[in-house]
Amino acid sequence: MTAFDATVRLVYLAVAATFVIGLHLMNSPVTARRGNLLSAGAMTVAVAATLVVLVHAGSVRPWAWLALAAGAALGAGAGLLMARRVAMTAMPELVSLFNAVGGGAAALIGVQDFTGRGGSLPIALDVLIGGVTFSGSLIASGKLHGVVPGRPLVFPGARPLTAVLALVMVAASVLLVAGVAEGWALVALAAGALGFGVTMVLPIGGADMPVVISLLNAFTGTAVAMAGFALGNGMLITAGALVGASGAILTKLMADAMNRSIANIVAGGFGTGDSAPALTGGGGRVRSLSADDAAIQLAYAARVVVVPGYGLAAAQAQHQLRELAELLEQRGVRVSYAVHPVAGRMPGHMNVLLAEAGVPYDQLADMDEANAAMPQTDVALVVGANDVVNPAARRPGTAVSGMPIIDADKARSVIVIKRSMGHGYAGIDNELYTDARTGMYFADAKKALAELTAAVKVLVG
Amino acid sequence: MSTQFLADLSVFVLSLLVGFEVIGKVPTTLHTPLMSAANSVHGIVLAGALIIALAADGVLGYALVFVTAAFAAANVVGGYVVTDRMLEMFRPRKDAS
């Protein structure tokens, strides 16, 4: 190894180590931003060092330089534009899109490497995983954006088709690894992988997107690591493995928070909102509240916990919520937010939406913290959340059974802001709504919160 | 199985374990920025895109380099910028009360 090669490898090692430190700094909101900047710095060094390698080699054709420069400029511009413009509610679409391009790039590296050196296991896995990630993430992004219908799409013959595609991928991979195949096997592998990505994500419902995005994130990382194997580049392997681990952890956490296995989610068909309603006890009376009743309850409480659900974000009511919370705090009410892991459409999404509205992060409680404090809470204010506060989850035999929930029903009283008595994704009645201590305030979240804020101001000045 | 492959495999397995260890501690509050940050990290494929330019020859090769570079650059630049935008919003309480 020449001194030049050794130096490059040491720089790559430093970059990989810095990625680890950068992710480690994500452990706290205080240091997270610094961690991301550190990681970006390492990325800049990695790209600069690789450019030096290219110049040093001196064998890059002028057309290849041009293709690189033009591609990078186009990609960087598009990425920057999207990152600047995206609304925080649309974050899952964007993350999914970046998964797609990352996986796609990894797969293309595999293709290019094949044309130079022939087949190998890493190349086959790279193209396979990268291809599945690319098309799967595009479909997921499309579903979240509403371009592709969010409901599970199951067409006749979908399952046999998926099985055939899986078979094509395996057969083509085996031929590539054995070294008996030509380019056509790579084309078959790529086509099989792209098709499989589509048939894998189409039947999965919108409610399961937090799991799907996490899973595809893990896939992208793995694809990049495989590209690293193909190129013999340890930096790509480390970075890819870190992302793979991160995606795997989040996938597991999200699946646990829904009380479902990953296999069950990928098998699809859930999250339709039209499954047969399970029988629930009683069907008790619903108590409807006026704005004044609700305002008085909130204003004279010592402790209020807000339970936000996706309905809040859909109504874009985070800012009204923060206004109400600040008004209550001025009166000495302690306000915190109980955030369920699957509130929103990707892991932790609701926290970002609340942070955007100016809610300080020390008021954001995770499920365990929030539940521990619930018995000392005067009012649980549920805004646009449904299944994640349904006490039926504690009993066996319902669609939500076993799912960890926010124990809103353990607070001294409950106010639910909701547009109607409609069902959530699980498609069952919510016993919390008919609880004797619960008052329902039927309105759109944005309007309701504005009315409550006005009522608090008028009543208690 | 070559020495190179075994060395790479070791790096892969140990990196996975480091990842589980480091990321398992990230609080749920930060899971979206975490995923976005991880997304930026896999933008390292940009370095891979540069490396394949070394061997690129012929129209197909150049086209592959072009698309790969575009995908990877969008991933890197967009990923870091949007993660920073998100993390900037996470602020502590203004007053100490």
XYZ file of C-alpha atoms in Angstrom:
558
model
C 0.000 0.000 0.000
C 1.373 3.384 -0.972
C 1.503 6.291 1.450
C -1.286 7.916 -0.548
C -3.607 4.917 -0.206
C -2.856 4.658 3.499
C -3.667 8.327 4.044
C -6.948 8.015 2.170
C -7.938 4.983 4.241
C -7.125 6.798 7.470
C -9.256 9.746 6.392
C -12.115 7.334 5.584
C -11.729 5.768 9.023
C -11.895 9.182 10.686
C -15.046 9.962 8.691
C -16.712 6.707 9.743
C -15.827 7.370 13.389
C -17.222 10.900 13.135
C -20.529 9.531 11.800
C -20.780 7.408 14.958
C -20.057 10.402 17.189
C -22.547 12.522 15.244
C -25.301 9.968 15.771
C -24.309 9.645 19.427
C -24.928 13.376 19.873
C -28.535 12.776 18.748
C -29.116 11.396 22.251
C -30.222 14.778 23.521
C -32.043 17.706 21.940
C -29.301 19.941 23.396
C -26.505 18.399 21.320
C -28.449 16.944 18.378
C -27.945 19.900 16.060
C -24.210 19.895 16.692
C -24.179 16.150 15.948
C -25.816 16.704 12.591
C -23.374 19.479 11.671
C -20.450 17.283 12.697
C -21.798 14.514 10.513
C -22.205 16.946 7.605
C -18.605 18.074 8.087
C -17.409 14.472 7.956
C -19.442 13.930 4.795
C -17.773 16.939 3.161
C -14.345 15.560 4.065
C -15.301 12.124 2.678
C -16.397 13.588 -0.661
C -13.339 15.858 -0.867
C -10.980 12.957 -0.118
C -12.642 10.827 -2.796
C -12.284 13.648 -5.309
C -8.574 13.759 -4.492
C -8.423 10.015 -5.170
C -10.041 10.571 -8.567
C -7.651 13.357 -9.504
C -4.691 11.358 -8.235
C -5.687 8.327 -10.299
C -5.828 10.558 -13.354
C -7.801 7.976 -15.301
C -11.242 9.543 -15.135
C -12.438 10.376 -18.644
C -13.553 13.944 -19.364
C -17.067 12.725 -20.094
C -17.178 10.953 -16.729
C -16.135 14.179 -14.985
C -18.860 16.023 -16.837
C -21.459 13.381 -15.950
C -20.393 13.556 -12.304
C -20.440 17.336 -12.112
C -23.754 17.685 -13.912
C -25.403 14.904 -11.898
C -24.135 16.192 -8.574
C -25.164 19.772 -9.341
C -28.640 18.707 -10.423
C -29.107 16.403 -7.421
C -27.753 18.895 -4.907
C -30.007 21.638 -6.266
C -33.093 19.454 -6.184
C -32.263 18.158 -2.696
C -31.693 21.659 -1.360
C -34.911 22.957 -2.843
C -36.983 20.110 -1.420
C -35.327 20.332 2.000
C -35.979 24.079 2.229
C -39.555 23.960 1.000
C -40.997 20.853 2.603
C -43.720 21.379 5.193
C -43.082 19.565 8.460
C -46.289 17.593 7.981
C -44.842 16.294 4.698
C -41.579 15.149 6.300
C -42.397 11.425 5.933
C -42.752 11.826 2.142
C -39.381 13.528 1.919
C -37.591 11.003 4.120
C -39.096 8.262 1.986
C -37.919 10.027 -1.163
C -34.374 10.262 0.195
C -34.566 6.554 1.012
C -35.518 5.951 -2.616
C -32.642 7.917 -4.129
C -30.133 6.528 -1.620
C -31.188 2.954 -2.360
C -31.335 3.699 -6.088
C -27.810 5.125 -6.090
C -26.533 2.072 -4.190
C -28.173 -0.267 -6.709
C -26.683 1.643 -9.644
C -23.222 1.373 -8.080
C -23.783 -2.392 -8.070
C -24.779 -2.317 -11.735
C -21.743 -0.264 -12.732
C -19.426 -2.476 -10.704
C -20.872 -5.576 -12.384
C -20.048 -4.229 -15.848
C -16.438 -3.869 -14.737
C -15.807 -6.942 -12.634
C -18.627 -9.450 -13.076
C -20.987 -10.857 -10.480
C -20.453 -11.385 -6.773
C -22.616 -11.834 -3.687
C -22.337 -8.182 -2.548
C -23.265 -6.938 -6.027
C -26.302 -9.223 -6.188
C -27.450 -8.155 -2.713
C -26.746 -4.501 -3.498
C -28.885 -4.502 -6.630
C -31.587 -6.593 -4.944
C -31.966 -4.539 -1.753
C -31.303 -1.229 -3.497
C -33.904 -1.988 -6.165
C -36.577 -3.015 -3.651
C -35.846 0.125 -1.612
C -36.023 2.400 -4.634
C -39.429 1.342 -5.924
C -40.849 0.576 -2.464
C -39.899 4.001 -1.130
C -41.320 5.759 -4.162
C -44.648 3.975 -3.626
C -44.560 4.787 0.102
C -43.828 8.424 -0.651
C -46.623 8.453 -3.221
C -49.062 6.962 -0.728
C -48.168 9.563 1.896
C -48.454 12.337 -0.657
C -51.802 11.037 -1.869
C -50.598 10.384 -5.421
C -51.038 6.665 -4.777
C -54.149 5.752 -2.762
C -53.275 5.358 0.927
C -55.604 2.417 1.446
C -54.181 -1.069 1.025
C -54.243 -1.924 -2.665
C -54.666 -5.617 -3.238
C -55.270 -6.711 -6.814
C -56.094 -10.254 -7.904
C -53.004 -12.377 -8.227
C -50.886 -9.959 -6.184
C -49.580 -12.610 -3.858
C -48.570 -15.133 -6.536
C -46.950 -12.258 -8.455
C -44.942 -11.255 -5.368
C -43.849 -14.857 -4.932
C -42.797 -15.097 -8.591
C -40.818 -11.863 -8.325
C -39.095 -13.153 -5.185
C -38.227 -16.343 -7.055
C -36.825 -14.360 -10.002
C -34.655 -12.322 -7.623
C -33.265 -15.396 -5.876
C -32.633 -17.325 -9.103
C -30.935 -14.360 -10.801
C -28.802 -13.737 -7.694
C -27.671 -17.348 -7.554
C -26.698 -17.267 -11.250
C -24.801 -13.988 -10.754
C -22.926 -15.234 -7.707
C -22.084 -18.528 -9.419
C -20.617 -16.467 -12.224
C -22.452 -18.364 -14.947
C -24.715 -15.497 -15.936
C -24.351 -12.575 -18.285
C -25.894 -9.143 -18.166
C -29.413 -10.473 -18.672
C -29.399 -12.000 -15.180
C -28.549 -8.594 -13.716
C -31.387 -7.042 -15.694
C -33.740 -9.763 -14.437
C -32.564 -9.176 -10.881
C -33.050 -5.425 -11.117
C -36.492 -5.792 -12.716
C -37.528 -8.391 -10.130
C -36.371 -6.152 -7.277
C -38.151 -3.077 -8.637
C -41.355 -5.062 -9.097
C -41.087 -6.613 -5.659
C -40.732 -3.188 -4.024
C -44.016 -2.141 -5.620
C -45.970 -5.268 -4.732
C -44.546 -5.190 -1.199
C -45.679 -1.652 -0.314
C -48.950 -1.352 -2.303
C -50.996 -3.618 0.022
C -49.846 -1.792 3.183
C -52.270 0.760 4.609
C -51.561 4.383 5.464
C -51.684 3.760 9.219
C -48.706 1.436 8.982
C -46.469 3.962 7.256
C -44.301 4.640 10.345
C -43.229 0.985 10.212
C -42.796 0.914 6.441
C -40.624 4.027 6.361
C -38.432 2.663 9.163
C -38.094 -0.666 7.374
C -37.169 0.972 4.069
C -34.670 3.147 5.942
C -33.009 -0.029 7.235
C -33.021 -1.446 3.681
C -31.327 1.654 2.279
C -28.583 1.433 4.880
C -28.030 -2.220 4.089
C -27.931 -1.522 0.345
C -25.295 1.161 0.892
C -23.265 -1.252 3.029
C -23.479 -3.814 0.198
C -22.235 -1.174 -2.243
C -19.358 -0.716 0.210
C -18.612 -4.450 0.012
C -18.694 -4.328 -3.779
C -16.275 -1.392 -3.872
C -14.166 -2.668 -0.959
C -14.789 0.595 0.878
C -15.009 0.358 4.688
C -16.445 3.845 5.064
C -19.524 2.923 3.036
C -19.869 -0.322 4.979
C -19.764 1.425 8.366
C -22.111 4.228 7.356
C -24.536 1.789 5.752
C -24.485 -0.529 8.769
C -25.196 2.387 11.130
C -28.256 3.343 9.110
C -29.308 -0.298 8.875
C -29.144 -0.587 12.664
C -31.032 2.659 13.160
C -33.790 1.615 10.776
C -34.040 -1.822 12.374
C -34.406 -0.382 15.892
C -37.081 2.088 14.801
C -38.962 -0.623 12.890
C -39.033 -2.789 16.006
C -40.139 0.117 18.234
C -42.930 1.102 15.852
C -44.177 -2.467 15.461
C -44.174 -2.852 19.260
C -46.091 0.395 19.660
C -48.779 -1.060 17.399
C -48.570 -4.450 19.059
C -48.067 -6.169 15.730
C -45.297 -8.201 14.231
C -43.292 -6.786 11.354
C -44.313 -9.781 9.235
C -47.975 -9.062 9.943
C -47.587 -5.441 8.815
C -45.697 -6.306 5.640
C -48.337 -8.938 4.836
C -50.606 -5.901 4.594
C -54.318 -5.246 4.605
C -54.444 -3.464 7.960
C -55.021 0.243 8.419
C -58.051 0.357 6.209
C -60.450 1.723 8.795
C -63.146 -0.505 7.337
C -62.597 -3.746 9.215
C -65.672 -5.090 10.992
C -66.361 -3.134 14.187
C -65.699 -5.286 17.229
C -68.352 -5.413 19.916
C -67.566 -3.122 22.789
C -69.173 -3.015 26.190
C -72.237 -0.929 26.981
C -72.343 1.753 24.347
C -72.789 4.321 27.133
C -73.959 7.891 26.798
C -71.863 10.586 25.239
C -71.584 13.843 27.163
C -71.158 16.840 24.909
C -69.333 19.907 26.246
C -69.676 23.572 25.333
C -66.574 25.744 24.846
C -67.275 27.485 28.173
C -67.528 24.210 30.143
C -64.272 22.977 28.662
C -62.536 26.313 29.202
C -63.500 26.392 32.875
C -62.260 22.852 33.419
C -58.939 23.714 31.803
C -58.477 27.106 33.437
C -59.026 25.810 36.966
C -56.912 22.693 36.581
C -53.504 22.413 38.243
C -52.199 19.995 35.687
C -53.216 19.420 32.078
C -51.817 16.772 29.759
C -52.439 17.195 26.050
C -52.683 13.991 23.998
C -52.158 14.984 20.353
C -53.015 12.661 17.480
C -52.722 12.917 13.733
C -56.055 14.733 13.601
C -54.267 17.706 15.160
C -51.633 17.782 12.442
C -54.185 17.170 9.693
C -56.062 20.263 10.888
C -52.755 22.198 11.111
C -53.781 23.199 14.635
C -50.408 22.908 16.422
C -50.061 26.679 16.695
C -53.553 27.127 18.190
C -52.738 24.364 20.634
C -49.545 26.063 21.766
C -51.413 29.355 22.182
C -53.970 27.713 24.445
C -51.218 25.963 26.393
C -49.307 29.221 26.905
C -52.433 30.981 28.098
C -53.055 28.201 30.614
C -49.451 28.305 31.761
C -49.719 32.029 32.415
C -52.477 31.117 34.835
C -50.130 28.675 36.585
C -51.494 25.496 35.023
C -48.794 22.912 34.382
C -49.112 21.756 30.780
C -47.309 18.848 29.175
C -47.792 16.754 26.042
C -48.158 12.980 26.014
C -46.898 11.737 22.669
C -47.624 8.181 21.543
C -44.817 6.648 19.458
C -47.068 6.193 16.430
C -48.742 9.605 16.624
C -48.087 11.093 13.197
C -46.931 9.295 10.113
C -43.348 8.459 10.923
C -41.548 7.674 14.193
C -41.491 10.784 16.381
C -43.312 12.875 13.778
C -45.669 14.526 16.274
C -42.740 15.860 18.308
C -41.409 17.668 15.252
C -44.819 19.179 14.527
C -45.123 20.430 18.118
C -41.548 21.714 18.126
C -42.321 23.620 14.942
C -45.230 25.293 16.709
C -42.813 26.432 19.416
C -43.555 23.872 22.120
C -40.359 23.517 24.200
C -38.958 19.974 24.090
C -38.949 19.604 27.881
C -42.760 19.632 27.759
C -42.843 16.669 25.384
C -43.287 13.483 27.399
C -43.002 9.983 25.985
C -45.672 7.390 26.679
C -44.165 5.914 29.857
C -43.457 9.274 31.476
C -46.908 10.536 30.588
C -48.680 7.460 31.905
C -46.810 7.602 35.215
C -48.070 11.159 35.733
C -51.631 10.536 34.512
C -53.291 9.770 37.904
C -52.158 13.185 39.187
C -53.504 14.907 36.096
C -56.681 17.015 36.370
C -57.538 17.176 32.690
C -56.372 15.027 29.807
C -57.045 17.040 26.646
C -57.235 14.606 23.736
C -56.915 16.354 20.362
C -57.464 14.243 17.277
C -56.196 11.011 18.829
C -58.343 7.888 18.834
C -57.007 4.339 18.906
C -53.961 5.300 20.986
C -56.204 6.305 23.916
C -58.751 3.488 23.644
C -58.917 1.602 26.972
C -60.243 -1.431 25.045
C -56.566 -2.119 24.294
C -56.182 -3.423 27.847
C -58.786 -6.156 27.290
C -58.270 -9.109 24.986
C -60.470 -9.650 21.964
C -60.543 -6.246 20.256
C -58.703 -4.909 17.216
C -56.415 -2.834 19.434
C -55.888 -5.396 22.205
C -52.385 -5.378 23.623
C -51.404 -2.122 21.958
C -49.646 0.181 24.435
C -51.857 3.229 24.974
C -51.736 6.628 26.635
C -53.801 6.178 29.811
C -55.955 9.268 29.285
C -58.823 7.511 31.082
C -56.783 7.532 34.303
C -56.796 11.321 34.498
C -59.411 12.926 36.801
C -61.324 14.205 33.797
C -60.994 14.020 30.043
C -61.849 16.456 27.270
C -61.849 15.049 23.756
C -61.771 17.373 20.767
C -62.957 15.484 17.721
C -65.055 16.192 14.681
C -67.428 13.266 15.107
C -67.795 9.919 16.799
C -66.076 8.348 13.758
C -63.728 5.445 14.151
C -59.934 5.434 13.986
C -57.815 3.135 11.853
C -58.694 0.118 14.000
C -62.374 0.654 13.139
C -63.814 0.143 16.621
C -65.734 2.225 19.159
C -63.650 4.118 21.683
C -64.774 3.459 25.252
C -63.005 6.584 26.440
C -65.621 8.691 24.650
C -68.480 7.191 26.627
C -66.682 7.249 29.995
C -68.594 9.200 32.661
C -65.635 11.525 33.227
C -65.213 12.349 29.557
C -66.668 15.388 27.856
C -66.720 15.488 24.057
C -66.182 18.750 22.238
C -67.240 18.172 18.645
C -65.400 20.480 16.262
C -62.464 20.714 13.902
C -59.291 20.836 16.015
C -58.172 24.249 14.788
C -61.539 25.897 15.336
C -62.057 24.151 18.672
C -58.712 25.221 20.087
C -59.212 28.813 18.961
C -62.667 28.838 20.599
C -61.299 27.367 23.802
C -58.537 29.957 23.927
C -61.078 32.756 23.431
C -63.365 31.278 26.094
C -60.526 31.014 28.628
C -59.626 34.656 27.965
C -63.218 35.858 28.416
C -63.999 33.763 31.457
C -60.921 34.332 33.514
C -59.472 37.414 31.840
C -13.444 -16.301 0.922
C -10.827 -13.599 0.652
C -9.074 -11.751 3.483
C -10.544 -8.498 2.189
C -14.069 -9.898 2.387
C -13.536 -11.162 5.947
C -12.152 -7.793 7.030
C -15.144 -6.025 5.422
C -17.549 -8.441 7.077
C -15.990 -7.744 10.488
C -16.389 -4.015 9.952
C -20.007 -4.548 8.916
C -20.972 -6.676 11.917
C -19.215 -4.462 14.447
C -20.711 -1.310 12.893
C -24.180 -2.836 13.165
C -23.587 -3.484 16.869
C -22.231 0.029 17.409
C -25.324 1.335 15.637
C -27.696 -0.611 17.881
C -25.809 0.604 20.944
C -25.671 4.283 19.967
C -29.114 4.626 18.423
C -30.970 2.574 21.029
C -30.470 5.459 23.454
C -31.997 8.191 21.305
C -35.195 9.474 22.976
C -38.501 9.033 21.107
C -38.802 12.825 20.906
C -35.936 12.839 18.406
C -36.864 9.820 16.307
C -37.848 11.776 13.204
C -34.655 13.888 13.159
C -32.723 10.687 13.902
C -34.143 8.944 10.886
C -33.502 12.008 8.776
C -29.913 12.189 10.071
C -29.413 8.497 9.340
C -30.803 9.246 5.892
C -28.097 11.863 5.376
C -25.430 9.400 6.527
C -26.399 6.930 3.820
C -25.776 9.791 1.430
C -22.199 8.510 1.662
C -23.145 6.644 -1.530
C -22.026 9.893 -3.139
C -18.450 8.779 -2.436
C -19.376 5.476 -4.096
C -20.757 7.380 -7.081
C -17.417 9.166 -7.425
C -15.520 5.882 -7.229
C -17.509 4.287 -10.054
C -16.625 7.291 -12.224
C -13.054 5.933 -12.170
C -14.022 3.019 -14.384
C -16.782 4.692 -16.377
C -16.301 4.396 -20.097
C -18.873 4.569 -22.849
C -22.302 6.148 -22.932
C -23.945 3.625 -20.600
C -21.210 4.140 -18.013
C -21.487 7.928 -18.157
C -25.263 7.745 -17.901
C -24.968 5.512 -14.828
C -22.503 7.944 -13.241
C -24.787 10.879 -13.986
C -27.902 9.312 -12.440
C -26.034 7.854 -9.476
C -24.377 11.202 -8.710
C -27.712 13.019 -8.993
C -29.485 10.579 -6.640
C -26.662 10.569 -4.101
C -26.183 14.349 -4.122
C -29.911 14.919 -3.566
C -29.717 12.487 -0.671
C -26.723 14.174 0.984
C -27.596 17.826 0.534
C -31.327 17.469 1.147
C -30.818 15.147 4.091
C -28.480 17.375 6.061
C -30.346 20.592 5.326
C -33.744 19.233 6.327
C -32.357 17.573 9.477
C -30.824 20.870 10.513
C -34.106 22.653 9.830
C -35.895 20.212 12.114
C -33.360 20.254 14.926
C -33.285 24.027 14.940
C -36.929 23.942 16.021
C -36.250 21.865 19.119
C -35.808 24.554 21.733
C -35.844 24.500 25.511
C -38.271 26.640 27.501
C -37.484 30.324 27.006
C -37.576 31.278 30.693
C -36.453 29.075 33.541
C -39.786 29.215 35.367
